[in-house]
């Protein structure tokens, strides 16, 4: 399947499984008359495969060591990208950042690293399913920077186009998206 065909098919899946209309309160606290819940797409076999493929293609030339982001949205994405990157012979390891460290066990903020493994000096992309203001991704950025990682860019599946571009620019971070909310709002 060509990249444009894969992108069009994934948009269909997102529209059917993950996009809706109706008043909702977003993670940012804002009210909206439309929403994206990408989990049904990320956990659908075809949706997961297409997200991984398009994301991998968008990232393969960035010389990355790790892909990760804030739980919960980044977990299925990071895992799928890591798996596909191995299959493609260009491995990119995955991790995720807890919203708050567990109060038992190792009490880690960053999960998925083997004993003795660190993000120190590693090139990292933060992934997110849906981005509104960028606040959630910036929490992950902060945790990764505290762990010594170098943030190469932030990549979201859907940019709601409500301030994230400006927030990331202000933070000096490159920001890319697979889709913009406007693509789903027309029609």
PDB file of C-alpha atoms in Angstrom:
ATOM      1  CA  UNK A   1       0.000   0.000   0.000  1.00  0.00           C
ATOM      2  CA  UNK A   2       1.368   3.435  -0.905  1.00  0.00           C
ATOM      3  CA  UNK A   3       1.958   6.031   1.797  1.00  0.00           C
ATOM      4  CA  UNK A   4      -0.955   8.147   0.553  1.00  0.00           C
ATOM      5  CA  UNK A   5      -3.281   5.112   0.448  1.00  0.00           C
ATOM      6  CA  UNK A   6      -2.184   4.093   3.956  1.00  0.00           C
ATOM      7  CA  UNK A   7      -2.763   7.640   5.208  1.00  0.00           C
ATOM      8  CA  UNK A   8      -6.242   7.770   3.604  1.00  0.00           C
ATOM      9  CA  UNK A   9      -7.186   4.346   5.027  1.00  0.00           C
ATOM     10  CA  UNK A  10      -5.987   5.304   8.510  1.00  0.00           C
ATOM     11  CA  UNK A  11      -8.019   8.526   8.325  1.00  0.00           C
ATOM     12  CA  UNK A  12     -11.102   6.392   7.551  1.00  0.00           C
ATOM     13  CA  UNK A  13     -10.403   4.196  10.581  1.00  0.00           C
ATOM     14  CA  UNK A  14      -9.877   7.226  12.831  1.00  0.00           C
ATOM     15  CA  UNK A  15     -13.085   8.821  11.536  1.00  0.00           C
ATOM     16  CA  UNK A  16     -15.069   5.622  12.174  1.00  0.00           C
ATOM     17  CA  UNK A  17     -13.514   4.447  15.464  1.00  0.00           C
ATOM     18  CA  UNK A  18     -12.035   7.501  17.163  1.00  0.00           C
ATOM     19  CA  UNK A  19     -13.691  10.773  16.105  1.00  0.00           C
ATOM     20  CA  UNK A  20     -16.928  12.128  17.471  1.00  0.00           C
ATOM     21  CA  UNK A  21     -19.081  15.195  17.883  1.00  0.00           C
ATOM     22  CA  UNK A  22     -20.681  16.380  21.090  1.00  0.00           C
ATOM     23  CA  UNK A  23     -19.617  18.536  24.015  1.00  0.00           C
ATOM     24  CA  UNK A  24     -16.627  17.192  25.905  1.00  0.00           C
ATOM     25  CA  UNK A  25     -14.082  18.464  28.425  1.00  0.00           C
ATOM     26  CA  UNK A  26     -10.515  17.893  27.216  1.00  0.00           C
ATOM     27  CA  UNK A  27      -7.453  16.996  29.316  1.00  0.00           C
ATOM     28  CA  UNK A  28      -6.440  20.656  29.022  1.00  0.00           C
ATOM     29  CA  UNK A  29      -9.704  21.624  30.745  1.00  0.00           C
ATOM     30  CA  UNK A  30     -11.070  23.253  27.601  1.00  0.00           C
ATOM     31  CA  UNK A  31     -14.558  22.468  26.312  1.00  0.00           C
ATOM     32  CA  UNK A  32     -14.989  21.300  22.734  1.00  0.00           C
ATOM     33  CA  UNK A  33     -17.780  20.154  20.424  1.00  0.00           C
ATOM     34  CA  UNK A  34     -15.633  17.399  18.884  1.00  0.00           C
ATOM     35  CA  UNK A  35     -13.233  14.827  20.234  1.00  0.00           C
ATOM     36  CA  UNK A  36     -10.704  12.206  19.311  1.00  0.00           C
ATOM     37  CA  UNK A  37     -10.267   9.064  21.389  1.00  0.00           C
ATOM     38  CA  UNK A  38      -7.503   7.287  19.506  1.00  0.00           C
ATOM     39  CA  UNK A  39      -7.420   4.195  21.736  1.00  0.00           C
ATOM     40  CA  UNK A  40     -10.006   2.312  19.598  1.00  0.00           C
ATOM     41  CA  UNK A  41      -7.802   3.017  16.546  1.00  0.00           C
ATOM     42  CA  UNK A  42      -4.497   2.248  18.306  1.00  0.00           C
ATOM     43  CA  UNK A  43      -5.852  -1.077  19.566  1.00  0.00           C
ATOM     44  CA  UNK A  44      -7.509  -2.119  16.295  1.00  0.00           C
ATOM     45  CA  UNK A  45      -5.255  -4.524  14.335  1.00  0.00           C
ATOM     46  CA  UNK A  46      -5.334  -2.545  11.077  1.00  0.00           C
ATOM     47  CA  UNK A  47      -5.303   0.829  12.853  1.00  0.00           C
ATOM     48  CA  UNK A  48      -2.297  -0.179  14.979  1.00  0.00           C
ATOM     49  CA  UNK A  49      -0.409  -1.438  11.938  1.00  0.00           C
ATOM     50  CA  UNK A  50      -1.097   1.709   9.903  1.00  0.00           C
ATOM     51  CA  UNK A  51      -0.236   4.048  12.796  1.00  0.00           C
ATOM     52  CA  UNK A  52       3.036   2.193  13.355  1.00  0.00           C
ATOM     53  CA  UNK A  53       3.870   2.212   9.642  1.00  0.00           C
ATOM     54  CA  UNK A  54       3.138   5.900   9.060  1.00  0.00           C
ATOM     55  CA  UNK A  55       4.854   6.934  12.297  1.00  0.00           C
ATOM     56  CA  UNK A  56       7.911   4.792  11.558  1.00  0.00           C
ATOM     57  CA  UNK A  57       8.130   6.296   8.066  1.00  0.00           C
ATOM     58  CA  UNK A  58       7.901   9.798   9.561  1.00  0.00           C
ATOM     59  CA  UNK A  59      10.721   9.039  12.035  1.00  0.00           C
ATOM     60  CA  UNK A  60      13.099   6.607  10.331  1.00  0.00           C
ATOM     61  CA  UNK A  61      15.543   9.281   9.147  1.00  0.00           C
ATOM     62  CA  UNK A  62      15.801  11.096  12.516  1.00  0.00           C
ATOM     63  CA  UNK A  63      18.503   8.777  13.935  1.00  0.00           C
ATOM     64  CA  UNK A  64      16.516   8.015  17.090  1.00  0.00           C
ATOM     65  CA  UNK A  65      17.414   5.800  20.021  1.00  0.00           C
ATOM     66  CA  UNK A  66      14.044   5.835  21.793  1.00  0.00           C
ATOM     67  CA  UNK A  67      10.365   6.577  21.250  1.00  0.00           C
ATOM     68  CA  UNK A  68       8.082   7.249  24.198  1.00  0.00           C
ATOM     69  CA  UNK A  69       5.664   9.561  25.889  1.00  0.00           C
ATOM     70  CA  UNK A  70       3.179  10.044  28.668  1.00  0.00           C
ATOM     71  CA  UNK A  71       0.924   7.162  29.690  1.00  0.00           C
ATOM     72  CA  UNK A  72      -1.675   6.157  28.457  1.00  0.00           C
ATOM     73  CA  UNK A  73      -1.803   7.529  24.933  1.00  0.00           C
ATOM     74  CA  UNK A  74       1.839   6.913  24.061  1.00  0.00           C
ATOM     75  CA  UNK A  75       2.026   3.320  25.341  1.00  0.00           C
ATOM     76  CA  UNK A  76       0.378   1.466  22.427  1.00  0.00           C
ATOM     77  CA  UNK A  77       2.068   3.791  19.917  1.00  0.00           C
ATOM     78  CA  UNK A  78       5.565   3.381  21.339  1.00  0.00           C
ATOM     79  CA  UNK A  79       5.204  -0.392  21.539  1.00  0.00           C
ATOM     80  CA  UNK A  80       3.940  -0.708  17.972  1.00  0.00           C
ATOM     81  CA  UNK A  81       6.693   1.574  16.624  1.00  0.00           C
ATOM     82  CA  UNK A  82       9.375  -0.360  18.519  1.00  0.00           C
ATOM     83  CA  UNK A  83       8.122  -3.665  17.134  1.00  0.00           C
ATOM     84  CA  UNK A  84       7.922  -2.421  13.548  1.00  0.00           C
ATOM     85  CA  UNK A  85      11.337  -0.763  13.781  1.00  0.00           C
ATOM     86  CA  UNK A  86      12.831  -4.141  14.737  1.00  0.00           C
ATOM     87  CA  UNK A  87      11.093  -5.861  11.810  1.00  0.00           C
ATOM     88  CA  UNK A  88      12.412  -3.142   9.465  1.00  0.00           C
ATOM     89  CA  UNK A  89      15.970  -3.668  10.754  1.00  0.00           C
ATOM     90  CA  UNK A  90      16.230  -0.176  12.272  1.00  0.00           C
ATOM     91  CA  UNK A  91      15.421  -0.697  15.962  1.00  0.00           C
ATOM     92  CA  UNK A  92      14.076   2.165  18.051  1.00  0.00           C
ATOM     93  CA  UNK A  93      13.477   1.182  21.688  1.00  0.00           C
ATOM     94  CA  UNK A  94      10.360   2.289  23.584  1.00  0.00           C
ATOM     95  CA  UNK A  95       9.533   3.611  27.047  1.00  0.00           C
ATOM     96  CA  UNK A  96       6.738   5.516  28.704  1.00  0.00           C
ATOM     97  CA  UNK A  97       6.508   8.207  31.345  1.00  0.00           C
ATOM     98  CA  UNK A  98       4.138   7.700  34.263  1.00  0.00           C
ATOM     99  CA  UNK A  99       1.863  10.601  35.141  1.00  0.00           C
ATOM    100  CA  UNK A 100       3.148  10.056  38.660  1.00  0.00           C
ATOM    101  CA  UNK A 101       5.683   7.472  39.845  1.00  0.00           C
ATOM    102  CA  UNK A 102       4.271   4.353  41.503  1.00  0.00           C
ATOM    103  CA  UNK A 103       4.371   4.479  45.290  1.00  0.00           C
ATOM    104  CA  UNK A 104       5.830   0.975  45.502  1.00  0.00           C
ATOM    105  CA  UNK A 105       8.470  -1.090  43.724  1.00  0.00           C
ATOM    106  CA  UNK A 106      11.163   0.880  41.916  1.00  0.00           C
ATOM    107  CA  UNK A 107       9.082   4.126  41.993  1.00  0.00           C
ATOM    108  CA  UNK A 108      10.088   4.992  38.435  1.00  0.00           C
ATOM    109  CA  UNK A 109       8.799   7.919  36.401  1.00  0.00           C
ATOM    110  CA  UNK A 110      10.250   6.445  33.170  1.00  0.00           C
ATOM    111  CA  UNK A 111       9.230   2.822  32.552  1.00  0.00           C
ATOM    112  CA  UNK A 112      10.510   0.271  30.059  1.00  0.00           C
ATOM    113  CA  UNK A 113      14.267   0.550  30.522  1.00  0.00           C
ATOM    114  CA  UNK A 114      16.295  -2.498  31.545  1.00  0.00           C
ATOM    115  CA  UNK A 115      18.335  -2.461  34.742  1.00  0.00           C
ATOM    116  CA  UNK A 116      21.356  -0.226  34.146  1.00  0.00           C
ATOM    117  CA  UNK A 117      19.890   1.284  30.948  1.00  0.00           C
ATOM    118  CA  UNK A 118      19.343   5.066  30.873  1.00  0.00           C
ATOM    119  CA  UNK A 119      18.131   7.793  28.551  1.00  0.00           C
ATOM    120  CA  UNK A 120      21.339   9.750  29.211  1.00  0.00           C
ATOM    121  CA  UNK A 121      22.597  11.213  25.915  1.00  0.00           C
ATOM    122  CA  UNK A 122      20.002   9.309  23.845  1.00  0.00           C
ATOM    123  CA  UNK A 123      18.068  10.824  20.932  1.00  0.00           C
ATOM    124  CA  UNK A 124      14.362  10.634  21.730  1.00  0.00           C
ATOM    125  CA  UNK A 125      11.037  11.402  20.094  1.00  0.00           C
ATOM    126  CA  UNK A 126       8.011  12.015  22.293  1.00  0.00           C
ATOM    127  CA  UNK A 127       4.857  10.564  20.736  1.00  0.00           C
ATOM    128  CA  UNK A 128       1.287  11.369  21.616  1.00  0.00           C
ATOM    129  CA  UNK A 129      -2.064  10.203  20.310  1.00  0.00           C
ATOM    130  CA  UNK A 130      -3.926  13.534  20.363  1.00  0.00           C
ATOM    131  CA  UNK A 131      -2.425  16.956  21.147  1.00  0.00           C
ATOM    132  CA  UNK A 132      -4.395  20.034  22.156  1.00  0.00           C
ATOM    133  CA  UNK A 133      -2.179  22.512  24.022  1.00  0.00           C
ATOM    134  CA  UNK A 134       0.896  20.285  24.300  1.00  0.00           C
ATOM    135  CA  UNK A 135       0.771  20.143  28.112  1.00  0.00           C
ATOM    136  CA  UNK A 136       0.850  16.338  28.402  1.00  0.00           C
ATOM    137  CA  UNK A 137       3.730  15.957  25.967  1.00  0.00           C
ATOM    138  CA  UNK A 138       5.653  18.697  27.783  1.00  0.00           C
ATOM    139  CA  UNK A 139       5.352  16.665  31.030  1.00  0.00           C
ATOM    140  CA  UNK A 140       6.991  13.743  29.211  1.00  0.00           C
ATOM    141  CA  UNK A 141       9.646  16.083  27.773  1.00  0.00           C
ATOM    142  CA  UNK A 142      10.464  17.306  31.286  1.00  0.00           C
ATOM    143  CA  UNK A 143      10.839  13.752  32.651  1.00  0.00           C
ATOM    144  CA  UNK A 144      13.053  12.707  29.728  1.00  0.00           C
ATOM    145  CA  UNK A 145      15.250  15.790  30.093  1.00  0.00           C
ATOM    146  CA  UNK A 146      15.578  15.092  33.842  1.00  0.00           C
ATOM    147  CA  UNK A 147      16.772  11.597  32.855  1.00  0.00           C
ATOM    148  CA  UNK A 148      19.412  13.149  30.556  1.00  0.00           C
ATOM    149  CA  UNK A 149      17.717  12.422  27.225  1.00  0.00           C
ATOM    150  CA  UNK A 150      17.853  14.699  24.187  1.00  0.00           C
ATOM    151  CA  UNK A 151      14.416  15.469  22.747  1.00  0.00           C
ATOM    152  CA  UNK A 152      14.691  15.483  18.954  1.00  0.00           C
ATOM    153  CA  UNK A 153      11.011  16.213  18.330  1.00  0.00           C
ATOM    154  CA  UNK A 154       7.430  15.691  19.440  1.00  0.00           C
ATOM    155  CA  UNK A 155       5.167  13.755  17.066  1.00  0.00           C
ATOM    156  CA  UNK A 156       1.414  13.479  17.503  1.00  0.00           C
ATOM    157  CA  UNK A 157      -1.049  11.403  15.564  1.00  0.00           C
ATOM    158  CA  UNK A 158      -3.692  14.179  15.607  1.00  0.00           C
ATOM    159  CA  UNK A 159      -3.024  17.857  16.298  1.00  0.00           C
ATOM    160  CA  UNK A 160      -6.237  19.531  17.461  1.00  0.00           C
ATOM    161  CA  UNK A 161      -4.671  22.832  16.302  1.00  0.00           C
ATOM    162  CA  UNK A 162      -5.406  24.557  19.618  1.00  0.00           C
ATOM    163  CA  UNK A 163      -2.038  25.906  20.741  1.00  0.00           C
ATOM    164  CA  UNK A 164       0.425  22.987  20.714  1.00  0.00           C
ATOM    165  CA  UNK A 165       2.423  24.305  17.745  1.00  0.00           C
ATOM    166  CA  UNK A 166       3.004  27.582  19.567  1.00  0.00           C
ATOM    167  CA  UNK A 167       3.757  25.897  22.917  1.00  0.00           C
ATOM    168  CA  UNK A 168       6.376  23.616  21.384  1.00  0.00           C
ATOM    169  CA  UNK A 169       7.924  26.479  19.403  1.00  0.00           C
ATOM    170  CA  UNK A 170       8.174  28.477  22.635  1.00  0.00           C
ATOM    171  CA  UNK A 171       9.865  25.462  24.280  1.00  0.00           C
ATOM    172  CA  UNK A 172      12.306  25.191  21.344  1.00  0.00           C
ATOM    173  CA  UNK A 173      10.951  21.816  20.226  1.00  0.00           C
ATOM    174  CA  UNK A 174      10.212  20.603  16.718  1.00  0.00           C
ATOM    175  CA  UNK A 175       6.578  19.459  16.436  1.00  0.00           C
ATOM    176  CA  UNK A 176       5.031  17.310  13.708  1.00  0.00           C
ATOM    177  CA  UNK A 177       1.672  15.608  13.273  1.00  0.00           C
ATOM    178  CA  UNK A 178       0.313  12.868  11.054  1.00  0.00           C
ATOM    179  CA  UNK A 179      -3.097  14.596  10.873  1.00  0.00           C
ATOM    180  CA  UNK A 180      -4.657  17.932  11.752  1.00  0.00           C
ATOM    181  CA  UNK A 181      -8.113  18.109  13.353  1.00  0.00           C
ATOM    182  CA  UNK A 182      -9.319  20.228  10.444  1.00  0.00           C
ATOM    183  CA  UNK A 183      -8.985  17.213   8.146  1.00  0.00           C
ATOM    184  CA  UNK A 184     -11.754  15.492  10.134  1.00  0.00           C
ATOM    185  CA  UNK A 185     -13.934  18.558  10.740  1.00  0.00           C
ATOM    186  CA  UNK A 186     -14.692  19.234   7.092  1.00  0.00           C
ATOM    187  CA  UNK A 187     -17.400  16.917   5.849  1.00  0.00           C
TER     188      UNK A 187
END
